CSV table of C-alpha atoms in Angstrom, one decimal:
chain,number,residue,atom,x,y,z
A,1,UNK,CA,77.6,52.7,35.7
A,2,UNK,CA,74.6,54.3,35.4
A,3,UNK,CA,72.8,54.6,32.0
A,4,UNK,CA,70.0,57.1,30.7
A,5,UNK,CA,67.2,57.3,33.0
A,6,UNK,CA,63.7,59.1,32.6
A,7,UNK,CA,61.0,60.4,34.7
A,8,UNK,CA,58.5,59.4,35.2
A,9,UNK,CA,58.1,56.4,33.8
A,10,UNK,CA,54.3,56.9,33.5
A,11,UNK,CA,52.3,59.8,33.2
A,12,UNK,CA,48.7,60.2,32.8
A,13,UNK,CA,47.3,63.3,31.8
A,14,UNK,CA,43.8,64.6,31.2
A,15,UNK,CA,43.1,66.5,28.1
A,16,UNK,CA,44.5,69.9,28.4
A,17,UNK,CA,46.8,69.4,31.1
A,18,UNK,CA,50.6,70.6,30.7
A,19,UNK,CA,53.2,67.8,31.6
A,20,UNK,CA,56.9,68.1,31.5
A,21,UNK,CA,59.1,64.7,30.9
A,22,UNK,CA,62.8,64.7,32.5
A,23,UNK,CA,65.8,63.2,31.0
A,24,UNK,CA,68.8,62.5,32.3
A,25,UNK,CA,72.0,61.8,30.2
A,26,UNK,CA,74.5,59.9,30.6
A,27,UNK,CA,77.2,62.1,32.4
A,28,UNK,CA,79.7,63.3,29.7
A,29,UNK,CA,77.5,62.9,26.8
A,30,UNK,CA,77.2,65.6,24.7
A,31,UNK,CA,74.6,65.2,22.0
A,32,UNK,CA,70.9,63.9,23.8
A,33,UNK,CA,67.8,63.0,21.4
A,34,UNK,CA,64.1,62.8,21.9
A,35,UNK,CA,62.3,60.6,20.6
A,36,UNK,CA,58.3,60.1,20.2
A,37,UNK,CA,56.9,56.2,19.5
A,38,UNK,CA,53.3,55.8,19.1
A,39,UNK,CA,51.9,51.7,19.9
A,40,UNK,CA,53.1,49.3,17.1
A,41,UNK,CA,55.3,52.1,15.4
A,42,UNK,CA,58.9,53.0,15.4
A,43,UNK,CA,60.4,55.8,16.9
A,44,UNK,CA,60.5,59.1,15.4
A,45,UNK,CA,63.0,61.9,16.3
A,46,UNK,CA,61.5,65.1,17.8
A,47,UNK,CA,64.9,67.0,18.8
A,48,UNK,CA,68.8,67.1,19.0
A,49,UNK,CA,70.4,69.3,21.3
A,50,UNK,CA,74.3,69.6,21.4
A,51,UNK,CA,75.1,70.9,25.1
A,52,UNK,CA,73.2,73.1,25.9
A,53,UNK,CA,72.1,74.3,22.1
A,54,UNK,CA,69.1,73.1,20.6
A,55,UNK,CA,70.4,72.8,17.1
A,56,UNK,CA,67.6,70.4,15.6
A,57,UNK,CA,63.6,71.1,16.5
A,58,UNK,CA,62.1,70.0,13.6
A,59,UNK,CA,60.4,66.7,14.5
A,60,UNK,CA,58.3,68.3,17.3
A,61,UNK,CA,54.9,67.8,15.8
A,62,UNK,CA,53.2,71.4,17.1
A,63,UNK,CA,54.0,74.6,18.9
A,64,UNK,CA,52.6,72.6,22.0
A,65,UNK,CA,55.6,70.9,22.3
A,66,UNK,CA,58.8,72.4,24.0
A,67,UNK,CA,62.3,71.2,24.9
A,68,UNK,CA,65.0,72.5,26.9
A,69,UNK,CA,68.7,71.5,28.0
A,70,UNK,CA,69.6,74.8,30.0
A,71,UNK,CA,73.0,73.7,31.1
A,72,UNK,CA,73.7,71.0,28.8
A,73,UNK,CA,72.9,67.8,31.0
A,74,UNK,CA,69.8,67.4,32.1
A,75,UNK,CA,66.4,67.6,29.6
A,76,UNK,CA,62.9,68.5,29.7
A,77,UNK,CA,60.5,67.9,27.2
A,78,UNK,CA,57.5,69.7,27.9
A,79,UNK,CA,53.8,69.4,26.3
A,80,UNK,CA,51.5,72.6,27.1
A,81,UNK,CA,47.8,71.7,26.3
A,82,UNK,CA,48.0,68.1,26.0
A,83,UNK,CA,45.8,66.0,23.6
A,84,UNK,CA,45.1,62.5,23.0
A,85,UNK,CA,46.9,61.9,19.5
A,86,UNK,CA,50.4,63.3,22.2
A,87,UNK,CA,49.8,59.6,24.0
A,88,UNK,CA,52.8,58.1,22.9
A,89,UNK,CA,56.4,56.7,24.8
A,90,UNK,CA,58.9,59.4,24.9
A,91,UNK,CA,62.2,58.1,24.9
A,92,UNK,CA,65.4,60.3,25.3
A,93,UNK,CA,69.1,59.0,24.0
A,94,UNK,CA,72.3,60.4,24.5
A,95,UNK,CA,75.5,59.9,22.7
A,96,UNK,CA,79.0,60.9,24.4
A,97,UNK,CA,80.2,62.9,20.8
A,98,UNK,CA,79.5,65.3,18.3
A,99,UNK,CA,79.7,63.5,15.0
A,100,UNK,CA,77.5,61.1,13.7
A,101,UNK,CA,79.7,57.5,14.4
A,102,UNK,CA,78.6,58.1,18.2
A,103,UNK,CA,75.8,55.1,18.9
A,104,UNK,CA,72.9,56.4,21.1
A,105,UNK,CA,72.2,55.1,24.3
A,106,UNK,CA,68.7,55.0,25.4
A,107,UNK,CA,66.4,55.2,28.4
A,108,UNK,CA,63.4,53.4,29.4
A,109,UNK,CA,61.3,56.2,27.8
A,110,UNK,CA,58.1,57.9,29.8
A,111,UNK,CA,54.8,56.2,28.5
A,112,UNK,CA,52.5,59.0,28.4
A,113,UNK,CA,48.9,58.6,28.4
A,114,UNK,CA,46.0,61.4,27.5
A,115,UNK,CA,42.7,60.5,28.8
B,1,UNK,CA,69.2,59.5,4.9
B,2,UNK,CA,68.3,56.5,2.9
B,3,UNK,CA,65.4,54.4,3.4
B,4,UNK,CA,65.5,50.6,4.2
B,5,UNK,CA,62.8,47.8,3.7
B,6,UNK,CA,63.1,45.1,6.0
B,7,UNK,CA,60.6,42.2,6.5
B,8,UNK,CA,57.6,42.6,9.1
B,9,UNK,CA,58.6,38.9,11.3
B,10,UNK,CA,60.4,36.4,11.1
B,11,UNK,CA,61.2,33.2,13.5
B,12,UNK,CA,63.9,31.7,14.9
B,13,UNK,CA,64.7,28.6,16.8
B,14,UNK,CA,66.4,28.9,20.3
B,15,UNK,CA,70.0,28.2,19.8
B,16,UNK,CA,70.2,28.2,16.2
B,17,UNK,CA,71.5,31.5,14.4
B,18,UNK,CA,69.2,34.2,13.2
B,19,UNK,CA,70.0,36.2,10.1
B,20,UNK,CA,67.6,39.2,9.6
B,21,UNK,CA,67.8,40.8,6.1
B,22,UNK,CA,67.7,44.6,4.7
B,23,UNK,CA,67.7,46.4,1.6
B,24,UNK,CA,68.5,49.9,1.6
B,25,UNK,CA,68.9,50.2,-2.3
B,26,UNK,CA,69.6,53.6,-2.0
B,27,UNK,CA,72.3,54.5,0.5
B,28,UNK,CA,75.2,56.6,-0.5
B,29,UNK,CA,78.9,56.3,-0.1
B,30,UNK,CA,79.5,57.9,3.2
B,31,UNK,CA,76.1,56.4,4.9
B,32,UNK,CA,76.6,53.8,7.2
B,33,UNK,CA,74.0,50.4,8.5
B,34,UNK,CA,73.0,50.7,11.7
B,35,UNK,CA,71.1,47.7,13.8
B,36,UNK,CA,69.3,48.7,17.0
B,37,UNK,CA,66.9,46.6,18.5
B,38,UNK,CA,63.8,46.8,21.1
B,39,UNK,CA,63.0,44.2,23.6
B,40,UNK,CA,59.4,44.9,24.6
B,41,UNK,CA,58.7,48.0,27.0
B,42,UNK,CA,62.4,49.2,27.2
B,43,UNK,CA,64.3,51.8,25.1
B,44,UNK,CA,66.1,50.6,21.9
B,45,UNK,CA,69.5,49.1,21.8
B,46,UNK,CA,72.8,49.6,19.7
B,47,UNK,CA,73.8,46.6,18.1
B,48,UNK,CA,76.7,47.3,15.4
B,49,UNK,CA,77.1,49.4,12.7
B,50,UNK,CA,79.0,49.0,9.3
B,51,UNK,CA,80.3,50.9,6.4
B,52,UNK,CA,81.3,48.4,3.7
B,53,UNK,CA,83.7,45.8,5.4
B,54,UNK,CA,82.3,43.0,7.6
B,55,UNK,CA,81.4,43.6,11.3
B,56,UNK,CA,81.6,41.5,14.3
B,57,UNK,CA,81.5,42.2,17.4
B,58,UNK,CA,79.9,40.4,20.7
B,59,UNK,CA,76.7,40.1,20.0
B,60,UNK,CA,76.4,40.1,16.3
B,61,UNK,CA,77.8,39.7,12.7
B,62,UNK,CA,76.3,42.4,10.2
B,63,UNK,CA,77.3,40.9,6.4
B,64,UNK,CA,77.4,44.0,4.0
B,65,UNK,CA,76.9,43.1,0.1
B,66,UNK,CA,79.6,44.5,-2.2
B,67,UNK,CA,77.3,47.0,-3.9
B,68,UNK,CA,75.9,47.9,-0.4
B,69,UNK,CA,72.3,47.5,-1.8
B,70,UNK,CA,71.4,45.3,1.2
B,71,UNK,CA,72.9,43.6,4.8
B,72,UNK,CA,72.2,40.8,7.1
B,73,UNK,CA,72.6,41.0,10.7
B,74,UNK,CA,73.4,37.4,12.2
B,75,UNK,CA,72.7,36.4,15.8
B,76,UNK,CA,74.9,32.9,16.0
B,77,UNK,CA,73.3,31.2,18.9
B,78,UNK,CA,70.0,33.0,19.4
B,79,UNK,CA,67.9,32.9,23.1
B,80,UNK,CA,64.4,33.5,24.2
B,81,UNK,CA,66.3,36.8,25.3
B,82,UNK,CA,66.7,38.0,21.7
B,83,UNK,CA,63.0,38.4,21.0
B,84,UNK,CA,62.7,41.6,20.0
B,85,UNK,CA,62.1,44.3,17.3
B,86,UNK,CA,65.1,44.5,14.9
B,87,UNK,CA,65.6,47.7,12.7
B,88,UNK,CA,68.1,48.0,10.4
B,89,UNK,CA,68.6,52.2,10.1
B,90,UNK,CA,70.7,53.7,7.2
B,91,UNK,CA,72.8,56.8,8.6
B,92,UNK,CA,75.0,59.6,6.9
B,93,UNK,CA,78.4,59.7,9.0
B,94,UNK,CA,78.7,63.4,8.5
B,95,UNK,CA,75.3,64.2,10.4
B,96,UNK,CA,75.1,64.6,14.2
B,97,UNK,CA,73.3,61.3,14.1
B,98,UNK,CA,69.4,61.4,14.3
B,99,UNK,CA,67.8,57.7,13.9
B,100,UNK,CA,65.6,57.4,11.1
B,101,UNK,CA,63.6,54.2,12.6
B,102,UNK,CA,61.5,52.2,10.2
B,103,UNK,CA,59.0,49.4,11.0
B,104,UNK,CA,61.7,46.9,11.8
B,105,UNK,CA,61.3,42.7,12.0
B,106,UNK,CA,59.8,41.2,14.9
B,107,UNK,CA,61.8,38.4,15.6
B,108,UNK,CA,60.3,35.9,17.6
B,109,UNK,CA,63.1,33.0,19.3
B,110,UNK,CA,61.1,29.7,19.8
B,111,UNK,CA,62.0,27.0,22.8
């Protein structure tokens, strides 16, 4: 079966440019994550959406950065204005329940780079 | 959610088990001790998860203290395929389940 998978799995980006990250869930799951990890650090949660309901924003670092689940599957995360400090892997999770027992299945994660 | 110290690295010799310690001094009743782990350039991965009893499952044994002040996750026959970064995540059970990663262990299996 297929797991999480994200797109693309590299991006490179000049300064300023706006890039948009896909994620797509495994099919079911209700409750997908995003995640930011900087080189030689641990993950750190950006957002939790529940369906279609983005019910936790408050890791995303700046108004620059945006998510969006518009009919509950499938997930952008979008970064307007880019800067070099955003160069990070993105990695998206999604768990098939509500409550927190549910583990998180993740992707590959997008490796962005800001030049 | 509360926080856990876990040692930077540790090593391990191929085949023999691998126990990887954690304090989390401060976790509450209904928090429970999660293990994911992070093989280089791919996404982390569930391991188990425990509330007070001993787990076991396929891949691993996760040994919870009585007073829940600290846990060892124990890979029995470890492989070169188990290096990775181990990280030990306290999580309340009521939450929708954010991951509050920390530094985590590099464990390194040698030939």
């Amino acid at each position: 079966g297929a797991g999480v998978s994200q797109s693309p799995r590299y991006k490179v980006a000049k300064r300023g440019q706006d890039v948009a990250l896909r994620c797509d869930p495994i099919s079911g799951h209700v409750s997908l994550f995003w995640y930011q990890q900087a080189l030689g650090q641990g993950p750190e949660f950006l957002t939790y959406f529940q369906n279609e309901a983005q019910l936790d924003k408050s890791g995303l670092p700046s108004d620059r950065f945006f998510a969006e689940r518009p009919e509950g599957s499938v997930s952008t995360l979008k970064i307007q204005r880019t800067q070099q400090e955003d160069s990070a892997v993105y990695l998206c999770a999604s768990s098939p329940g509500l409550a927190g027992g549910n583990e998180q299945f993740f992707g590959p994660g997008t490796r962005l780079t800001v030049l | 959610d509360a926080k856990t110290t876990q040692p930077p690295s540790m090593d391990c010799a191929e085949g023999r088990a691998a126990n990887l310690p954690c304090n989390h001094s401060t976790i509450s009743g209904n928090e429970y001790v999660y293990w994911y782990r992070q093989i280089h350039s791919q996404g982390p991965q569930y391991i188990i998860h425990g509330l007070k009893n001993n787990e076991t499952n396929e891949m691993a044994s996760l040994i919870i203290t009585e007073d829940r002040k600290s846990s060892t996750l124990i890979l029995p026959h470890a492989t070169l395929r188990d290096t990775a970064v181990y990280y030990c995540i306290v999580r309340g059970g009521t939450s929708y389940g954010k991951l509050t990663f920390g530094q985590g262990t590099i464990l390194t299996v040698h030939p």
